[in-house]
Structure formats: C-alpha cells, structure tokens
Short mmCIF file of C-alpha atoms and ligand atoms in Angstrom, two decimals:
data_model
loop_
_atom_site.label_atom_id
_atom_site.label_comp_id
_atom_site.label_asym_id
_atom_site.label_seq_id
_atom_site.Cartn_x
_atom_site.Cartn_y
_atom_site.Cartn_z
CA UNK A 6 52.27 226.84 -191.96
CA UNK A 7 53.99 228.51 -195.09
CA UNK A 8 56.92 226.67 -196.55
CA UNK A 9 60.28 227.95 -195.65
CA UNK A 10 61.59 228.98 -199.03
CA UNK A 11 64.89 227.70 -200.45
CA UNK A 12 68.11 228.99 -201.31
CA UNK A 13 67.38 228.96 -204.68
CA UNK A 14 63.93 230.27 -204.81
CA UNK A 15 65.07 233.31 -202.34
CA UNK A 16 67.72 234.04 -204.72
CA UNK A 17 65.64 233.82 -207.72
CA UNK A 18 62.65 236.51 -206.00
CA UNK A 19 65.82 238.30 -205.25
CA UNK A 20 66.94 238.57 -209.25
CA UNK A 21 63.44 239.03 -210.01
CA UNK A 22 62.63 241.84 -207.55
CA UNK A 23 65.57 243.63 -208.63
CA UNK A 24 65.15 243.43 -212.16
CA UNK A 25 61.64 245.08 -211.33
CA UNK A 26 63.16 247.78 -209.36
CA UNK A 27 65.08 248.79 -212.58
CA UNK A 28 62.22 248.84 -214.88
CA UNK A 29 60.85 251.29 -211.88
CA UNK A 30 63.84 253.77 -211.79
CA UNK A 31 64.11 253.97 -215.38
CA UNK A 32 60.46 254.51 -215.41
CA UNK A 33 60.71 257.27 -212.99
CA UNK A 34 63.76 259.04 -214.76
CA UNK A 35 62.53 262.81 -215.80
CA UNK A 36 61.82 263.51 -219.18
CA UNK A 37 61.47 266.71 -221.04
CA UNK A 38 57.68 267.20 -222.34
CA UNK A 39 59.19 266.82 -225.49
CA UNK A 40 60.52 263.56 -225.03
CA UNK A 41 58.01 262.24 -223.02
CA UNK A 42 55.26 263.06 -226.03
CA UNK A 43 55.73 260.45 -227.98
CA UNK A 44 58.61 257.77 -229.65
CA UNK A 45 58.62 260.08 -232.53
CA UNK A 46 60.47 263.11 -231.08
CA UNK A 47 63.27 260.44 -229.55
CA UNK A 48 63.17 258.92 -233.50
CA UNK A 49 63.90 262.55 -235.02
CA UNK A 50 66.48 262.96 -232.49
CA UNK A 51 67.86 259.89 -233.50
CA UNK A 52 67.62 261.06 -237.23
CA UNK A 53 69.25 264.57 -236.61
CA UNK A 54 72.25 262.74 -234.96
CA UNK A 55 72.74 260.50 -237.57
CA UNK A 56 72.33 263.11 -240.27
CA UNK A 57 74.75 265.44 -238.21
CA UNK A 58 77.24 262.55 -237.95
CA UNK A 59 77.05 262.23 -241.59
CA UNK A 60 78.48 265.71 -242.23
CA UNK A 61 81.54 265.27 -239.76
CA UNK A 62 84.55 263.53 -239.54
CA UNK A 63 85.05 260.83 -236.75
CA UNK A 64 87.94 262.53 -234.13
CA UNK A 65 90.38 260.43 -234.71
CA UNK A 66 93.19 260.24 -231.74
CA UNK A 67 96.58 259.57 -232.48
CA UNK A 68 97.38 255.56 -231.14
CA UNK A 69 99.43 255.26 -229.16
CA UNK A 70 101.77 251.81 -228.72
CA UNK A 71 100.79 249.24 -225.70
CA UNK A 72 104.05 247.68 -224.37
CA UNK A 73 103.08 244.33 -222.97
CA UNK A 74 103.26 244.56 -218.97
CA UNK A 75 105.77 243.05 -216.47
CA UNK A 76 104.53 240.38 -214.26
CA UNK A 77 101.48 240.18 -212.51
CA UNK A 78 99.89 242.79 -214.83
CA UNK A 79 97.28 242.95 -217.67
CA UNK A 80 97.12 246.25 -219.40
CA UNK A 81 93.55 247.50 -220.15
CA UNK A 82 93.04 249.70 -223.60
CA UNK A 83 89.77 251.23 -225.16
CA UNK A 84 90.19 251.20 -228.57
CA UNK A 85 86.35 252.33 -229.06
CA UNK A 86 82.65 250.78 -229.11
CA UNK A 87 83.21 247.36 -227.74
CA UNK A 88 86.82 246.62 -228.66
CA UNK A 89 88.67 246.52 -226.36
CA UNK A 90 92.70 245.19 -226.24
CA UNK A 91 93.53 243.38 -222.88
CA UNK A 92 97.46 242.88 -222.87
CA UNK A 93 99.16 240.53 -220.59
CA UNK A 94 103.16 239.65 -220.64
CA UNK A 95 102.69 236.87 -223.15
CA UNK A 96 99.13 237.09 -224.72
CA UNK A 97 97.09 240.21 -226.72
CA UNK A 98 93.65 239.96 -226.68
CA UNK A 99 91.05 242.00 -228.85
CA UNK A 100 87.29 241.97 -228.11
CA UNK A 101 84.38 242.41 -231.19
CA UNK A 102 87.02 244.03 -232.87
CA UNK A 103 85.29 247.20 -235.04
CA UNK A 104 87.83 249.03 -236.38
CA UNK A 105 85.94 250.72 -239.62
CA UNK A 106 84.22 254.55 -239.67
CA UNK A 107 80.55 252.79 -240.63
CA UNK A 108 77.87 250.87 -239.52
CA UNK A 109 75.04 250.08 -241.71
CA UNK A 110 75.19 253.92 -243.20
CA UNK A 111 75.90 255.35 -239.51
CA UNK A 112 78.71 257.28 -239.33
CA UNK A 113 81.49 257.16 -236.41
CA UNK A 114 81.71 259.93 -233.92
CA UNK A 115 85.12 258.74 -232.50
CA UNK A 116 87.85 256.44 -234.73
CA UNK A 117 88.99 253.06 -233.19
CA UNK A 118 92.38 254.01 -231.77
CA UNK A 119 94.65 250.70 -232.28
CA UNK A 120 98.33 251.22 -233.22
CA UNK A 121 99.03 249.12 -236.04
CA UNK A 122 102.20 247.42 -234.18
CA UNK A 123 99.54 246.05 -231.64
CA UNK A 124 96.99 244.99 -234.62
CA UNK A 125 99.43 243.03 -235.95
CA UNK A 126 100.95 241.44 -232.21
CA UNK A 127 97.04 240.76 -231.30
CA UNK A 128 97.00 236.37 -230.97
CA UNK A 129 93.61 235.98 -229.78
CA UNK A 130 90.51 237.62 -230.67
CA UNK A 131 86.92 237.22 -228.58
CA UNK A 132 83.71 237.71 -230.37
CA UNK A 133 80.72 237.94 -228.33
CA UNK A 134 77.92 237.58 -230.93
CA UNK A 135 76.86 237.88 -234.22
CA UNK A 136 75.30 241.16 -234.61
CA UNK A 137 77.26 243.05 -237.05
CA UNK A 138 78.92 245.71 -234.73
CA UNK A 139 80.49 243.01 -232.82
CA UNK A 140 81.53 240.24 -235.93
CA UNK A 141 82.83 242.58 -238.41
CA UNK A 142 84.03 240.93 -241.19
CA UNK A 143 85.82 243.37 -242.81
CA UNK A 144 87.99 244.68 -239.43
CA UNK A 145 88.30 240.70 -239.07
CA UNK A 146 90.16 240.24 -242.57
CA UNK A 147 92.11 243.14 -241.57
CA UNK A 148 93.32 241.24 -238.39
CA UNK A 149 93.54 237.58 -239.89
CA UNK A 150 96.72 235.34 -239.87
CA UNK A 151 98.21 233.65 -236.94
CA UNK A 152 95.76 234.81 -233.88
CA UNK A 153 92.89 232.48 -232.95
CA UNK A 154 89.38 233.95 -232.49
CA UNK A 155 86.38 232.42 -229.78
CA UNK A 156 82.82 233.08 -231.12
CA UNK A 157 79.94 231.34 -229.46
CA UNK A 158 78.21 228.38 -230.58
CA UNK A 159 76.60 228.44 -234.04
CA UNK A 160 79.03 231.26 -235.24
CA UNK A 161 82.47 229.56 -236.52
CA UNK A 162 80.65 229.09 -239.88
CA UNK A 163 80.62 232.95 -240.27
CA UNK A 164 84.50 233.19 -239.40
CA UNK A 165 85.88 230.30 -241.05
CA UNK A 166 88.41 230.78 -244.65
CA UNK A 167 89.06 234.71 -243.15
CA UNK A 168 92.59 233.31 -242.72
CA UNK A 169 92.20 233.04 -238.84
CA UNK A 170 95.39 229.98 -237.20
CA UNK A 171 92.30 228.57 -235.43
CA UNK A 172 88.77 229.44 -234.71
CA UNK A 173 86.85 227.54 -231.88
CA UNK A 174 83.09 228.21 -230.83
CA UNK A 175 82.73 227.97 -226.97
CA UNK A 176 79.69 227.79 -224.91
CA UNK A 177 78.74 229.00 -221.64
CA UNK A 178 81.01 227.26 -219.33
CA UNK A 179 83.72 226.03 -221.52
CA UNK A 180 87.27 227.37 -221.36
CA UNK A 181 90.28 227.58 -223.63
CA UNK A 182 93.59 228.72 -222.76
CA UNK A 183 96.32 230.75 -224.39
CA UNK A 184 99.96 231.58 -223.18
CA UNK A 185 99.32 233.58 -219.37
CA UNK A 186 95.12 233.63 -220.06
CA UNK A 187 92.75 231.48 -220.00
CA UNK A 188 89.36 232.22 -221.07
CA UNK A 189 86.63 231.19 -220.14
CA UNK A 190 83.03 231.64 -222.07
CA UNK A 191 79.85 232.97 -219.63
CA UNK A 192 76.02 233.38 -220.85
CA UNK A 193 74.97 236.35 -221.65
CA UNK A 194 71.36 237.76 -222.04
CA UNK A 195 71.14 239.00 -225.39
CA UNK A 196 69.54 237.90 -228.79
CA UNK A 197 72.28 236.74 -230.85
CA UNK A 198 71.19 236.44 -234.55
CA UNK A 199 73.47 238.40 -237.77
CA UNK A 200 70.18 239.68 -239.20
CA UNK A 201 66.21 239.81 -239.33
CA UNK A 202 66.59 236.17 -241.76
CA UNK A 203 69.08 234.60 -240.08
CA UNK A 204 67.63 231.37 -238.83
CA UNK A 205 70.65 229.63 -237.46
CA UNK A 206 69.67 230.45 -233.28
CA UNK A 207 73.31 231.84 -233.08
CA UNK A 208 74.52 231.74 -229.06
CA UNK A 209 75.71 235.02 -227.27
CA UNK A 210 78.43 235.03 -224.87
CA UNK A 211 80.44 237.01 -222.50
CA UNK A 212 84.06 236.28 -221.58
CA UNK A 213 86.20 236.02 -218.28
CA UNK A 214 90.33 236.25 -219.43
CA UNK A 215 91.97 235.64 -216.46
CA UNK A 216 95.29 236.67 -216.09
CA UNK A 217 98.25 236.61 -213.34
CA UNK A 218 97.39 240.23 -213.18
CA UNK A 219 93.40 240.19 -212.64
CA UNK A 220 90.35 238.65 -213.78
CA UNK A 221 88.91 240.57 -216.68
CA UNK A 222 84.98 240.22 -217.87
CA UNK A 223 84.18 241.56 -221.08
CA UNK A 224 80.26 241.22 -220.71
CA UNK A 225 79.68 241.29 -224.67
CA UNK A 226 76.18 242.50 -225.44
CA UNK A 227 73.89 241.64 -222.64
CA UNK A 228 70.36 242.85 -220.95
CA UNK A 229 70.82 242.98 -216.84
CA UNK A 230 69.78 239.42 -215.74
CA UNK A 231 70.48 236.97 -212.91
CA UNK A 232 73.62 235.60 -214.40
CA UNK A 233 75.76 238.98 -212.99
CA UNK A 234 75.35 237.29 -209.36
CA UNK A 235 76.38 233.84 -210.52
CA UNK A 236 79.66 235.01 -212.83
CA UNK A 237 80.84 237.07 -209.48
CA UNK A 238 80.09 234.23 -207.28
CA UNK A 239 81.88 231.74 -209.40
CA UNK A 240 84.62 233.28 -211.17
CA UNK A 241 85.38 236.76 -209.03
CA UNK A 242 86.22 239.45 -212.11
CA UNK A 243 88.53 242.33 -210.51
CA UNK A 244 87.78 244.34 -213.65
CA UNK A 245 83.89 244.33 -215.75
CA UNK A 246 83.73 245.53 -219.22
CA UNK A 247 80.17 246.41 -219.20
CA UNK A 248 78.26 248.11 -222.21
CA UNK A 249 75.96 250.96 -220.96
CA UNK A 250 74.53 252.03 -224.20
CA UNK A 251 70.93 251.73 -226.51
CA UNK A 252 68.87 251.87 -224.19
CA UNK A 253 66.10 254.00 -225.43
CA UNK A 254 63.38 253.05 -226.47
CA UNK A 255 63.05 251.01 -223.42
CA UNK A 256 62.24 247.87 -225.42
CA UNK A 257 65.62 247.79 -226.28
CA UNK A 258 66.47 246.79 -222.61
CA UNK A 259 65.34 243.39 -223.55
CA UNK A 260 69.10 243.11 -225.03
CA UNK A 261 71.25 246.10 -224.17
CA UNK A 262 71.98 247.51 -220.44
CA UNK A 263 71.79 251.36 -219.44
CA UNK A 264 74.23 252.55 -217.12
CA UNK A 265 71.46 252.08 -214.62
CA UNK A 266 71.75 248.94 -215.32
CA UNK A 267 75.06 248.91 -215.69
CA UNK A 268 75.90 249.92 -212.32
CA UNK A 269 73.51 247.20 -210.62
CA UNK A 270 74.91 244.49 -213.00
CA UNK A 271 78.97 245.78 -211.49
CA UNK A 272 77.50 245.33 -207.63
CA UNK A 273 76.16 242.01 -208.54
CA UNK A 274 79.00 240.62 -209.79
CA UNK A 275 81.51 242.03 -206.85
CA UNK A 276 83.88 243.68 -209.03
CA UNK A 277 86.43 246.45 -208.35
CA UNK A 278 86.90 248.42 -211.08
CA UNK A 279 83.88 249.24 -213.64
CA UNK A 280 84.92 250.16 -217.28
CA UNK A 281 81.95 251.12 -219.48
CA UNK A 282 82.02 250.42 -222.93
CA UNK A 283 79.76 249.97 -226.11
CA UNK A 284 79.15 253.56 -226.21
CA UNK A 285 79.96 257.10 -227.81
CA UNK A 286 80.43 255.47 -231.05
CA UNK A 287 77.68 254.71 -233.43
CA UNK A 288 73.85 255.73 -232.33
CA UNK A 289 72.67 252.75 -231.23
CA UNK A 290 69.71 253.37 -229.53
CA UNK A 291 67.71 257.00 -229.66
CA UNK A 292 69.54 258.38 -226.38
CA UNK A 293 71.98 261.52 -227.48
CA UNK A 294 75.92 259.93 -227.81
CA UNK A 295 76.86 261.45 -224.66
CA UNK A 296 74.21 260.53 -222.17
CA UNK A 297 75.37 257.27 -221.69
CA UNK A 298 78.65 258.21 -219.95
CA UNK A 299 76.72 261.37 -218.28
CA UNK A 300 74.15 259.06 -216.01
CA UNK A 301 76.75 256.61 -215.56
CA UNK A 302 79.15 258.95 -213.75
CA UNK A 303 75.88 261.20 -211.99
CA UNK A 304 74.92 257.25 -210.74
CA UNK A 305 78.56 256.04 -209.42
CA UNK A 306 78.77 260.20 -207.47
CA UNK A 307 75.04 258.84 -206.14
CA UNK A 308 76.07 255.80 -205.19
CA UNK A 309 79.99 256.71 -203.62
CA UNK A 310 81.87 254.52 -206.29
CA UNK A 311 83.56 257.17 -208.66
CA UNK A 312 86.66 255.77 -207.49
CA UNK A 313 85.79 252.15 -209.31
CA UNK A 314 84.59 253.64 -212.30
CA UNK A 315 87.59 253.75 -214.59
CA UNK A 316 86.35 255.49 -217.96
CA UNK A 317 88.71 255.05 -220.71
CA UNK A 318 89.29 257.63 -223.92
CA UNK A 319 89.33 256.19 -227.23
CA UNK A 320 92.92 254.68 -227.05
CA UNK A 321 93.86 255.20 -223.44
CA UNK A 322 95.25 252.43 -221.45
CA UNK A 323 94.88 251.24 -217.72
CA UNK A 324 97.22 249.27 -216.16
CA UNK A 325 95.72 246.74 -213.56
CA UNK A 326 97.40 244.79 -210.78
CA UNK A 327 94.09 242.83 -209.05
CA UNK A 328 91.27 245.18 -208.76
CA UNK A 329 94.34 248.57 -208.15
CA UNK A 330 94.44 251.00 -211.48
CA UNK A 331 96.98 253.38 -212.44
CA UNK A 332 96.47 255.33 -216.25
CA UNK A 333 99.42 254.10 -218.17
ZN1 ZN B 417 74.16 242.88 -230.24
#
C-alpha cells in the first residue's frame, strides 16, 4: 500500500511541478527562424541595442514631487530599473537605488525620475544584493547622510564609511523597524556575488515594508522558486514589486524571472496588485527593451488580471490603501 504523502512533500511536488511547467511554456513560446537559429542572432541583437543606446540620450521625464500620504496610505513611485520610492506618512523608503545614465558601458534608455526634495527626505534605503545595478556606489554617496540602508548578510562591508546614520545586514527572517514600517528581510533565489572574483558568498534578499497602508514586497533580484508560496502564506503582501526582465538566454532564468514567471510568482504569493519592475532600463538580458512589459500585459489579458497589474512610468506614483490603487 503506497504511503500517503505529507503536507510537505505534496507541497514540495507541487513547487516542483510548477517550476517544470514554466520551463515548458517558455520552451513552447514562438520564435522567429531567426531567433530560433542560434544564440548568436539574440547576441547581435543584444549588440545593436546597446550600440543604438549608445548614440541616444536616455528620455529623461520631468520629477515630479511625492507628498507623503495621509493615514492609512503608502504611496508607490517608479523611479526606474529597480528603484523604487515607497512613501508612508512618516518614513521614505528607496529600493537598489540606481540613479546614474551607465552600467558597465550600457547606456540608459529611460533616466531615474527622483525629485531631488524626495532624494534628500529618503531615511531608509533597501538593497537587495550586491550585483552592481542594485549596490551602486556612486547613486549611494549621492544619497548618504542621515537615512539607514538594509543589505543582506555579507554586504555591510561594501556600504560602510559612504556616510550612511546606520547600516545593518539582515537575513532572511529578521526584521527592523523604522517610524510607520517595519521591514522585514525574505530569501530570495538569486546568486548574490559583486563580481566574477568576489569570494565573500554575499546573501540575496527580498523585502516586505509593511505599512498602515499595505504590505509592500519588493522581490529584489530573484529566479521563480518555492519561496513565492511561503512569503504569501506568511506575511500576505497587498502589493509585489516583481522584476520581469533578462530572461533570455534561458540560462539566465537560473537568477532573473520573465514575466511568465512573473505572473506565476504574483498568484503564488496571493497578492492584489502586481507592479513589474527591473526592466526598460539597461539591456540586461538579449530580449529587445520592450518585450518585457509586452508579454507581461498579453499574459495578465490571458489570464483576466489586467486590473491587478499596475505598470508604473518612470516617475509616476500609485497611491495604495490595502490591495485598492488610484494614480496619484
Ligand atoms: Zn542581480
């Protein structure tokens, strides 16, 4: 007689068998002759965007100022890649801030949109991991003095003497609170090191900021894996931050999510609103700047959740009461 299975194994072969029903969709998604010939033509693609972004200046959107919210509010801005400023009555939060036109010789297609008011009013900063769109040391000088910043385990070392009133690494499961948030640090699936000789097994993490107005989870960098289920279950996010870019080649799923991805990672955790993010800036992976956003909309039509996917221009501002948006 076959032994009955346990919670805990039937939600592992759950994880599992939906992590191989991804690798099959994305497997199955049509591709041009052309792309489907070989790595190469999705490399030169990757090289003519590049080359193109070379010749042309980011867009650059006026910023606009972000009051703080009344009660029982957090205000939501996307100031571009994966920073993001969450502002709550009392407390202004800024995620992997990246706030320069460069990245290792690539050249911005859209400028971070911050108002320099807010810069200077932001008093705690979240860093997800060390890769060096997400701790950027120069945007970090930029932003140093009296806010505090989070990194994950094995990372103050990198922030320390910037100037910052107080940096403290958190792990997976730890929490630290600030004025109306408290934030608390969740795994993430994603390889965490500064570069190809750094030997110092730096952590990755994502972040929950709850808030009188909603739970917020900035996801960081992250692959889809089984922890999705276990943050929702736990710690109930109303809003996910989820990155839905560099994704092609598909080895680079190991790390990064598509919106594919994306979209099952948002139904595992139970969330109400989706924001994407990580994308449009920089050419992170081979897939053409706007694709990202393009599958990710084409998937929430599919699927009948449009209305919980709340994309955000460069600069533009939700305000979010529980898992209810209005555009401020
Ligand atoms: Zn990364």
């Amino acid at each position: 007689m076959p032994m009955p299975l346990s919670a805990d194994h039937d939600w592992q072969r759950r994880v599992i068998e939906r992590a191989k029903e991804l690798d099959h969709e994305h497997r199955r998604r049509p591709r041009s002759p052309w792309q489907s010939a070989v790595g190469l033509a999705l490399s030169l693609r990757f090289l003519r965007t590049a080359a193109r972004q070379l010749l042309t200046a980011p867009r650059r959107p006026e910023p606009r100022q972000v009051e703080h919210p009344g009660p029982g509010q957090i205000a939501v801005t996307f100031v571009g890649h994966a920073t993001v400023m969450l502002t709550t009555p009392l407390a202004r939060v800024l995620t992997d801030p990246y706030l320069g036109d460069f990245f290792l010789g690539l050249r911005r297609a859209e400028a971070a949109c911050l108002h320099p008011n807010d810069a200077a009013d932001v008093n705690l900063i979240l860093i997800s991991h060390a890769h060096r769109d997400r701790l950027d040391l120069a945007s970090l000088r930029r932003l140093a003095g009296r806010a505090a910043v989070l990194v994950p385990p094995r990372c103050s070392s990198l922030v320390d003497g910037l100037g910052f009133g107080r940096v403290v690494e958190l792990a997976p499961g730890q929490s630290f609170e600030f004025a109306d948030v408290e934030v608390t640090a969740v795994a993430a699936r994603h390889e965490g090191g500064r570069g190809l000789f750094d030997w110092a097994w730096r952590g990755a993490c994502g972040y929950i900021v709850r808030s009188a107005g909603a739970n917020v989870y900035f996801a960081g960098g992250t692959a889809y894996f089984s922890g999705f289920e276990e943050i929702g279950r736990r710690l109930h996010p109303d809003v996910a931050l989820l990155p839905v870019a560099g994704y092609e080649p598909p080895a680079l799923r190991e790390n990064n999510m598509s919106p594919l991805d994306a979209v099952q990672a948002f139904t595992d955790l139970g969330a109400k609103l989706l924001v994407p993010v990580g994308y449009g800036s920089f050419p992170l992976g081979y897939e053409p700047l706007d694709q990202p956003l393009a599958w990710l909309r084409q998937i929430c039509a599919e699927r009948g959740i449009l209305g919980q996917l709340a994309v955000l221009g460069h600069g533009e501002t939700c305000l979010v009461r529980g898992g209810e948006s209005t555009r401020a």
